[in-house]
Short mmCIF file of C-alpha atoms in Angstrom, two decimals:
data_model
loop_
_atom_site.label_atom_id
_atom_site.label_comp_id
_atom_site.label_asym_id
_atom_site.label_seq_id
_atom_site.Cartn_x
_atom_site.Cartn_y
_atom_site.Cartn_z
CA UNK A 1045 1.52 -27.30 8.97
CA UNK A 1046 1.73 -30.47 6.83
CA UNK A 1047 -1.15 -32.32 8.65
CA UNK A 1048 -3.33 -29.23 8.36
CA UNK A 1049 -2.64 -28.92 4.64
CA UNK A 1050 -3.40 -32.62 4.19
CA UNK A 1051 -6.75 -32.26 5.98
CA UNK A 1052 -7.70 -29.27 3.85
CA UNK A 1053 -6.71 -31.10 0.69
CA UNK A 1054 -8.79 -34.18 1.68
CA UNK A 1055 -11.79 -32.02 2.46
CA UNK A 1056 -11.59 -30.26 -0.87
CA UNK A 1057 -11.26 -33.59 -2.66
CA UNK A 1058 -14.31 -35.02 -0.89
CA UNK A 1059 -16.35 -31.94 -1.77
CA UNK A 1060 -15.30 -32.15 -5.39
CA UNK A 1061 -16.21 -35.85 -5.48
CA UNK A 1062 -19.72 -35.24 -4.14
CA UNK A 1063 -20.29 -32.51 -6.72
CA UNK A 1064 -19.05 -34.72 -9.51
CA UNK A 1065 -21.03 -37.69 -8.24
CA UNK A 1066 -24.24 -35.71 -8.54
CA UNK A 1067 -23.46 -35.14 -12.20
CA UNK A 1068 -22.49 -38.75 -12.84
CA UNK A 1069 -25.65 -40.08 -11.16
CA UNK A 1070 -28.07 -38.06 -13.24
CA UNK A 1071 -28.57 -41.09 -15.54
CA UNK A 1072 -30.35 -43.99 -13.85
CA UNK A 1073 -28.11 -46.99 -13.21
CA UNK A 1074 -29.47 -50.48 -13.88
CA UNK A 1075 -29.16 -53.13 -11.13
CA UNK A 1076 -26.64 -55.96 -11.41
CA UNK A 1077 -28.22 -59.32 -12.17
CA UNK A 1078 -27.14 -61.99 -9.65
CA UNK A 1079 -28.91 -64.94 -11.25
CA UNK A 1080 -29.22 -67.96 -8.93
CA UNK A 1081 -26.59 -66.43 -6.62
CA UNK A 1082 -29.38 -64.21 -5.32
CA UNK A 1083 -30.74 -67.27 -3.46
CA UNK A 1084 -27.69 -67.46 -1.19
CA UNK A 1085 -26.75 -65.54 1.94
CA UNK A 1086 -23.24 -66.96 1.80
CA UNK A 1087 -21.41 -68.43 -1.19
CA UNK A 1088 -17.73 -69.38 -1.17
CA UNK A 1089 -15.12 -71.06 -3.35
CA UNK A 1090 -13.07 -73.08 -0.84
CA UNK A 1091 -15.01 -73.31 2.44
CA UNK A 1092 -17.42 -71.56 4.82
CA UNK A 1093 -16.52 -71.57 8.52
CA UNK A 1094 -18.61 -70.34 11.41
CA UNK A 1095 -18.27 -69.67 15.12
CA UNK A 1096 -21.24 -69.12 17.39
CA UNK A 1097 -24.98 -68.92 16.64
CA UNK A 1098 -24.84 -67.20 13.29
CA UNK A 1099 -28.03 -67.00 11.25
CA UNK A 1100 -28.36 -67.02 7.46
CA UNK A 1101 -31.72 -65.92 6.07
CA UNK A 1102 -31.15 -67.65 2.71
CA UNK A 1103 -29.13 -70.61 1.46
CA UNK A 1104 -25.50 -71.59 2.08
CA UNK A 1105 -23.26 -72.82 -0.72
CA UNK A 1106 -19.66 -73.71 -1.52
CA UNK A 1107 -17.94 -74.83 -4.74
CA UNK A 1108 -15.53 -76.37 -5.64
CA UNK A 1109 -15.02 -76.84 -1.90
CA UNK A 1110 -17.47 -79.02 0.02
CA UNK A 1111 -17.04 -78.18 3.71
CA UNK A 1112 -19.04 -75.86 5.98
CA UNK A 1113 -17.80 -76.36 9.57
CA UNK A 1114 -19.77 -74.57 12.27
CA UNK A 1115 -23.26 -75.39 10.88
CA UNK A 1116 -24.60 -76.11 13.46
CA UNK A 1117 -24.50 -74.15 15.70
CA UNK A 1118 -24.99 -71.79 12.83
CA UNK A 1119 -28.53 -71.84 11.39
CA UNK A 1120 -29.48 -71.73 7.71
CA UNK A 1121 -33.05 -70.76 6.79
CA UNK A 1122 -32.59 -71.90 3.20
CA UNK A 1123 -30.72 -74.90 1.79
CA UNK A 1124 -27.13 -76.07 2.13
CA UNK A 1125 -25.29 -76.93 -1.09
CA UNK A 1126 -21.76 -78.36 -0.78
CA UNK A 1127 -19.88 -78.95 -4.01
CA UNK A 1128 -22.99 -79.86 -6.04
CA UNK A 1129 -24.49 -78.64 -9.30
CA UNK A 1130 -26.63 -76.01 -7.60
CA UNK A 1131 -23.58 -74.44 -5.95
CA UNK A 1132 -21.68 -74.58 -9.24
CA UNK A 1133 -24.44 -72.73 -11.10
CA UNK A 1134 -24.58 -70.10 -8.38
CA UNK A 1135 -20.77 -69.63 -8.61
CA UNK A 1136 -21.02 -69.20 -12.39
CA UNK A 1137 -23.76 -66.60 -11.97
CA UNK A 1138 -21.60 -64.84 -9.36
CA UNK A 1139 -18.74 -64.60 -11.86
CA UNK A 1140 -21.08 -63.01 -14.41
CA UNK A 1141 -22.36 -60.50 -11.86
CA UNK A 1142 -18.83 -59.68 -10.67
CA UNK A 1143 -17.67 -58.89 -14.20
CA UNK A 1144 -20.80 -56.83 -14.88
CA UNK A 1145 -20.27 -54.66 -11.78
CA UNK A 1146 -16.56 -54.23 -12.49
CA UNK A 1147 -17.18 -53.05 -16.04
CA UNK A 1148 -19.85 -50.40 -15.42
CA UNK A 1149 -19.17 -46.92 -16.79
CA UNK A 1150 -19.16 -44.01 -16.41
CA UNK A 1151 -17.96 -43.93 -12.82
CA UNK A 1152 -16.94 -41.31 -10.27
CA UNK A 1153 -13.68 -41.64 -8.33
CA UNK A 1154 -13.92 -41.51 -4.53
CA UNK A 1155 -11.27 -41.20 -1.83
CA UNK A 1156 -10.59 -44.26 0.27
CA UNK A 1157 -12.40 -43.08 3.40
CA UNK A 1158 -16.17 -43.33 3.00
CA UNK A 1159 -17.15 -42.39 6.56
CA UNK A 1160 -19.11 -39.15 6.80
CA UNK A 1161 -19.96 -39.02 3.09
CA UNK A 1162 -23.44 -38.80 1.58
CA UNK A 1163 -23.75 -40.29 -1.90
CA UNK A 1164 -26.52 -40.34 -4.48
CA UNK A 1165 -27.18 -43.25 -6.91
CA UNK A 1166 -24.38 -43.98 -9.33
CA UNK A 1167 -21.18 -45.92 -10.02
CA UNK A 1168 -18.15 -45.13 -7.84
CA UNK A 1169 -14.51 -46.16 -8.22
CA UNK A 1170 -12.22 -46.57 -5.17
CA UNK A 1171 -8.65 -47.83 -5.00
CA UNK A 1172 -8.96 -49.31 -1.50
CA UNK A 1173 -12.11 -48.60 0.48
CA UNK A 1174 -12.28 -47.90 4.18
CA UNK A 1175 -15.35 -47.09 6.27
CA UNK A 1176 -15.05 -45.43 9.64
CA UNK A 1177 -18.27 -44.10 11.07
CA UNK A 1178 -21.33 -43.76 8.85
CA UNK A 1179 -21.81 -43.77 5.09
CA UNK A 1180 -25.17 -42.28 4.00
CA UNK A 1181 -26.80 -43.32 0.73
CA UNK A 1182 -29.44 -40.89 -0.55
CA UNK A 1183 -31.80 -42.39 -3.15
CA UNK A 1184 -33.51 -39.03 -3.77
CA UNK A 1185 -37.00 -40.56 -3.54
CA UNK A 1186 -36.30 -43.50 -5.88
CA UNK A 1187 -36.66 -46.82 -3.93
CA UNK A 1188 -35.02 -48.82 -6.72
CA UNK A 1189 -31.95 -46.60 -6.93
CA UNK A 1190 -28.69 -48.45 -7.64
CA UNK A 1191 -25.27 -47.93 -6.05
CA UNK A 1192 -22.23 -49.77 -7.46
CA UNK A 1193 -18.85 -49.52 -5.74
CA UNK A 1194 -15.85 -50.70 -7.80
CA UNK A 1195 -13.01 -51.35 -5.33
CA UNK A 1196 -9.67 -52.26 -6.84
CA UNK A 1197 -8.23 -54.05 -3.81
CA UNK A 1198 -9.69 -54.31 -0.30
CA UNK A 1199 -12.77 -53.21 1.63
CA UNK A 1200 -12.29 -52.76 5.38
CA UNK A 1201 -14.72 -51.31 7.92
CA UNK A 1202 -13.86 -50.15 11.43
CA UNK A 1203 -15.77 -51.49 14.41
CA UNK A 1204 -19.32 -50.26 14.85
CA UNK A 1205 -19.42 -48.55 11.47
CA UNK A 1206 -22.62 -48.45 9.46
CA UNK A 1207 -24.26 -47.82 6.09
CA UNK A 1208 -27.63 -46.04 6.27
CA UNK A 1209 -30.25 -44.92 3.79
CA UNK A 1210 -32.31 -41.80 3.47
CA UNK A 1211 -35.24 -40.83 1.24
CA UNK A 1212 -36.76 -44.24 0.60
CA UNK A 1213 -33.80 -46.39 -0.40
CA UNK A 1214 -33.69 -50.14 -0.92
CA UNK A 1215 -30.61 -52.17 0.17
CA UNK A 1216 -31.40 -54.62 -2.62
CA UNK A 1217 -29.54 -52.59 -5.25
CA UNK A 1218 -26.23 -51.89 -3.50
CA UNK A 1219 -23.20 -53.76 -4.86
CA UNK A 1220 -19.63 -53.88 -3.52
CA UNK A 1221 -17.30 -55.34 -6.16
CA UNK A 1222 -14.07 -56.04 -4.29
CA UNK A 1223 -10.86 -56.86 -6.21
CA UNK A 1224 -9.35 -58.96 -3.41
CA UNK A 1225 -10.89 -59.40 0.06
CA UNK A 1226 -13.44 -57.74 2.34
CA UNK A 1227 -13.35 -57.46 6.14
CA UNK A 1228 -16.42 -56.28 8.05
CA UNK A 1229 -15.43 -55.02 11.51
CA UNK A 1230 -16.90 -56.01 14.86
CA UNK A 1231 -20.40 -54.73 15.42
CA UNK A 1232 -20.60 -53.12 11.98
CA UNK A 1233 -24.05 -52.78 10.40
CA UNK A 1234 -23.33 -53.23 6.74
CA UNK A 1235 -25.63 -53.16 3.74
CA UNK A 1236 -25.39 -54.53 0.20
CA UNK A 1237 -24.16 -57.44 -1.88
CA UNK A 1238 -20.45 -58.07 -1.36
CA UNK A 1239 -18.93 -59.63 -4.51
CA UNK A 1240 -15.37 -60.44 -3.54
CA UNK A 1241 -12.75 -61.96 -5.80
CA UNK A 1242 -11.04 -63.86 -2.96
CA UNK A 1243 -12.50 -63.95 0.56
CA UNK A 1244 -14.88 -62.30 3.04
CA UNK A 1245 -14.48 -62.11 6.81
CA UNK A 1246 -17.23 -60.93 9.16
CA UNK A 1247 -16.00 -60.23 12.66
CA UNK A 1248 -17.97 -60.82 15.87
CA UNK A 1249 -21.45 -59.39 15.94
CA UNK A 1250 -21.36 -57.78 12.51
CA UNK A 1251 -24.64 -57.79 10.61
CA UNK A 1252 -25.32 -57.68 6.90
CA UNK A 1253 -28.49 -56.88 5.00
CA UNK A 1254 -27.43 -58.42 1.75
CA UNK A 1255 -25.13 -61.27 0.70
CA UNK A 1256 -21.52 -62.35 1.27
CA UNK A 1257 -20.39 -63.93 -2.03
CA UNK A 1258 -16.72 -64.91 -2.49
CA UNK A 1259 -15.54 -66.31 -5.82
CA UNK A 1260 -12.38 -68.30 -5.00
CA UNK A 1261 -11.61 -68.12 -1.26
CA UNK A 1262 -13.42 -68.66 2.03
CA UNK A 1263 -16.15 -66.90 3.95
CA UNK A 1264 -15.55 -66.70 7.70
CA UNK A 1265 -18.38 -65.94 10.13
CA UNK A 1266 -18.52 -65.27 13.89
CA UNK A 1267 -21.92 -64.82 15.49
CA UNK A 1268 -23.28 -62.88 12.55
CA UNK A 1269 -26.72 -62.28 11.10
CA UNK A 1270 -27.16 -62.07 7.35
CA UNK A 1271 -30.64 -61.30 6.07
CA UNK A 1272 -31.93 -60.95 2.53
CA UNK A 1273 -32.32 -57.32 1.44
CA UNK A 1274 -35.80 -56.04 0.79
CA UNK A 1275 -36.13 -55.22 -2.90
CA UNK A 1276 -38.48 -52.34 -3.59
CA UNK A 1277 -39.60 -51.91 -7.22
CA UNK A 1278 -38.63 -48.72 -9.03
CA UNK A 1279 -41.14 -45.91 -9.08
CA UNK A 1280 -41.67 -46.20 -12.84
CA UNK A 1281 -42.70 -49.89 -12.85
CA UNK A 1282 -45.94 -49.77 -10.78
CA UNK A 1283 -47.29 -46.89 -12.87
CA UNK A 1284 -47.03 -48.70 -16.19
CA UNK A 1285 -48.46 -52.06 -15.11
CA UNK A 1286 -51.66 -51.03 -13.25
CA UNK A 1287 -52.63 -48.49 -15.90
CA UNK A 1288 -52.64 -50.84 -18.88
CA UNK A 1289 -54.12 -53.98 -17.39
CA UNK A 1290 -57.12 -52.76 -15.35
CA UNK A 1291 -58.31 -50.35 -18.05
CA UNK A 1292 -58.48 -52.81 -20.95
CA UNK A 1293 -59.90 -55.85 -19.17
CA UNK A 1294 -62.94 -54.53 -17.30
CA UNK A 1295 -64.19 -52.27 -20.12
CA UNK A 1296 -64.50 -54.87 -22.88
CA UNK A 1297 -66.09 -57.80 -21.06
CA UNK A 1298 -68.92 -56.24 -19.01
CA UNK A 1299 -70.27 -54.12 -21.89
CA UNK A 1300 -70.85 -56.84 -24.51
CA UNK A 1301 -72.21 -59.77 -22.52
CA UNK A 1302 -74.86 -58.28 -20.19
CA UNK A 1303 -76.56 -56.21 -22.93
CA UNK A 1304 -77.25 -59.02 -25.42
CA UNK A 1305 -78.39 -61.76 -23.06
CA UNK A 1306 -80.96 -60.03 -20.81
CA UNK A 1307 -82.68 -58.15 -23.68
CA UNK A 1308 -83.53 -61.12 -25.93
CA UNK A 1309 -84.56 -63.71 -23.38
CA UNK A 1310 -87.10 -61.95 -21.15
CA UNK A 1311 -88.94 -60.11 -23.97
CA UNK A 1312 -89.92 -63.11 -26.13
CA UNK A 1313 -91.10 -65.65 -23.59
CA UNK A 1314 -93.33 -63.67 -21.19
CA UNK A 1315 -95.24 -61.81 -23.97
CA UNK A 1316 -96.37 -64.79 -26.09
CA UNK A 1317 -97.55 -67.23 -23.45
CA UNK A 1318 -99.75 -65.11 -21.17
CA UNK A 1319 -101.60 -63.35 -24.04
CA UNK A 1320 -102.84 -66.37 -26.06
CA UNK A 1321 -103.93 -68.84 -23.41
CA UNK A 1322 -105.94 -66.74 -20.92
CA UNK A 1323 -107.94 -64.94 -23.66
CA UNK A 1324 -109.24 -68.01 -25.55
CA UNK A 1325 -110.26 -70.22 -22.66
CA UNK A 1326 -112.33 -67.84 -20.48
CA UNK A 1327 -114.24 -66.31 -23.42
CA UNK A 1328 -115.59 -69.45 -25.14
CA UNK A 1329 -116.57 -71.68 -22.27
CA UNK A 1330 -118.45 -69.37 -19.87
CA UNK A 1331 -120.54 -67.67 -22.61
CA UNK A 1332 -122.02 -70.76 -24.35
CA UNK A 1333 -122.87 -72.96 -21.44
CA UNK A 1334 -124.65 -70.59 -19.03
CA UNK A 1335 -126.84 -69.02 -21.79
CA UNK A 1336 -128.30 -72.23 -23.31
CA UNK A 1337 -129.05 -74.15 -20.17
CA UNK A 1338 -130.90 -71.59 -18.02
CA UNK A 1339 -133.04 -70.24 -20.89
CA UNK A 1340 -134.56 -73.48 -22.29
CA UNK A 1341 -135.12 -75.51 -19.17
CA UNK A 1342 -136.88 -73.11 -16.80
CA UNK A 1343 -139.19 -71.55 -19.44
CA UNK A 1344 -140.78 -74.71 -20.87
CA UNK A 1345 -141.44 -76.71 -17.75
CA UNK A 1346 -143.11 -74.18 -15.42
CA UNK A 1347 -145.42 -72.75 -18.15
CA UNK A 1348 -146.77 -76.05 -19.49
CA UNK A 1349 -147.42 -77.84 -16.24
CA UNK A 1350 -149.38 -75.22 -14.23
CA UNK A 1351 -151.44 -73.90 -17.21
CA UNK A 1352 -152.70 -77.15 -18.80
CA UNK A 1353 -153.50 -79.17 -15.74
CA UNK A 1354 -155.70 -76.79 -13.72
CA UNK A 1355 -157.61 -75.38 -16.74
CA UNK A 1356 -158.72 -78.66 -18.35
CA UNK A 1357 -159.93 -80.46 -15.27
CA UNK A 1358 -162.17 -77.78 -13.72
CA UNK A 1359 -163.74 -76.64 -17.05
CA UNK A 1360 -164.82 -80.03 -18.48
CA UNK A 1361 -166.04 -81.79 -15.36
CA UNK A 1362 -168.34 -79.22 -13.73
CA UNK A 1363 -170.17 -78.17 -16.94
CA UNK A 1364 -171.81 -81.53 -17.94
CA UNK A 1365 -172.83 -82.20 -14.34
CA UNK A 1366 -174.74 -78.89 -13.97
CA UNK A 1367 -176.45 -79.20 -17.39
CA UNK A 1368 -177.86 -82.68 -16.66
CA UNK A 1369 -179.57 -81.70 -13.39
CA UNK A 1370 -183.09 -83.13 -13.28
CA UNK A 1371 -184.59 -79.79 -12.33
CA UNK A 1372 -185.71 -78.89 -15.94
CA UNK A 1373 -185.69 -82.33 -17.47
CA UNK A 1374 -189.26 -83.24 -16.53
CA UNK A 1375 -191.09 -80.38 -18.33
CA UNK A 1376 -188.94 -80.04 -21.52
CA UNK A 1377 -187.46 -83.25 -22.85
CA UNK A 1378 -186.70 -81.76 -26.33
CA UNK A 1379 -184.24 -79.16 -24.97
CA UNK A 1380 -181.83 -81.74 -23.60
CA UNK A 1381 -180.29 -82.76 -26.93
CA UNK A 1382 -179.93 -79.10 -27.94
CA UNK A 1383 -178.13 -78.23 -24.74
CA UNK A 1384 -175.99 -81.33 -25.05
CA UNK A 1385 -174.96 -80.31 -28.55
CA UNK A 1386 -174.21 -76.75 -27.45
CA UNK A 1387 -172.18 -78.11 -24.59
CA UNK A 1388 -170.18 -80.30 -26.92
CA UNK A 1389 -169.54 -77.33 -29.24
CA UNK A 1390 -168.43 -75.22 -26.26
CA UNK A 1391 -166.10 -77.95 -25.04
CA UNK A 1392 -164.59 -78.42 -28.50
CA UNK A 1393 -164.17 -74.67 -28.91
CA UNK A 1394 -162.56 -74.35 -25.50
CA UNK A 1395 -160.25 -77.24 -26.27
CA UNK A 1396 -159.27 -75.61 -29.58
CA UNK A 1397 -158.66 -72.26 -27.91
CA UNK A 1398 -156.64 -73.93 -25.20
CA UNK A 1399 -154.57 -75.76 -27.79
CA UNK A 1400 -153.98 -72.51 -29.74
CA UNK A 1401 -153.00 -70.68 -26.58
CA UNK A 1402 -150.49 -73.34 -25.62
CA UNK A 1403 -148.97 -73.31 -29.12
CA UNK A 1404 -148.54 -69.53 -29.13
CA UNK A 1405 -147.15 -69.58 -25.65
CA UNK A 1406 -144.65 -72.29 -26.56
CA UNK A 1407 -143.59 -70.50 -29.77
CA UNK A 1408 -143.09 -67.24 -27.95
#
């Protein structure tokens, strides 16, 4: 009867916790700032040891220790910092993040066993955490949802356990603040940033989407893969940024510049130049020159030459010759002077008439 009563009591407690956690998570929880520690897959105080072909997606650091045996064969995609200023700064930022996570309120108390539970975003307090099976984290449609687990002592996962997400979660904002040490079991698929006070051990084949950050002790690896978590921005951030920037910038610039420049330039230049030049040049030159030249030259020359030359020569020469024929000269010698005088008068009159005709013709 006692085991049955214990099981019923645990079930009721878990149900009560989930109900309470929904209430506690109604207010959005802010992420924990890691500072420069966010650049490291593994950060330790004393040493980092590795066995097998482990892979670290970010940097490896240790301070105040300065040894990292097992690299290689372990591979580091980032940089390796042993006991230098970069590692020291990262350790200081880790201390700040650890204290921030440990002091978050309000929080919801959880039982030690996390396997089989489904949690929504919030801050949870656990005395000593254990994970057997699967822990489900429901972000309720908010990719940037934050989960903070405050663990007083140890975090231990059984072999082949896992942490999974539903409804669009991001492993970037999951934090495990561990008061002493964390042990990730063989083949476990774990998620989140482990901020341990002392040490972290990852058994064979365990994987971590996040970071293994130990303040004072060692980090021990054995054929593990640690990759940087993908950080999705909160739903509220993209809405604010695109709305303000695209609306203000495109509206102001295109409206002012294109209207002023095209209107002034094309109107002034094309109108003035074509109107003045073509009108003055064609009108003056063609009208004066063609009218004066054809009228004076053809009229004077043809009229004077044909009229004067043929009329004078035939009229003067034939008349004296016919008058002086010797046919009538023998019987009337006194008529010759009279006829000669008449002939002279006729010639003079004809010459005068011809001269008058030419003058009138020329004046007309």
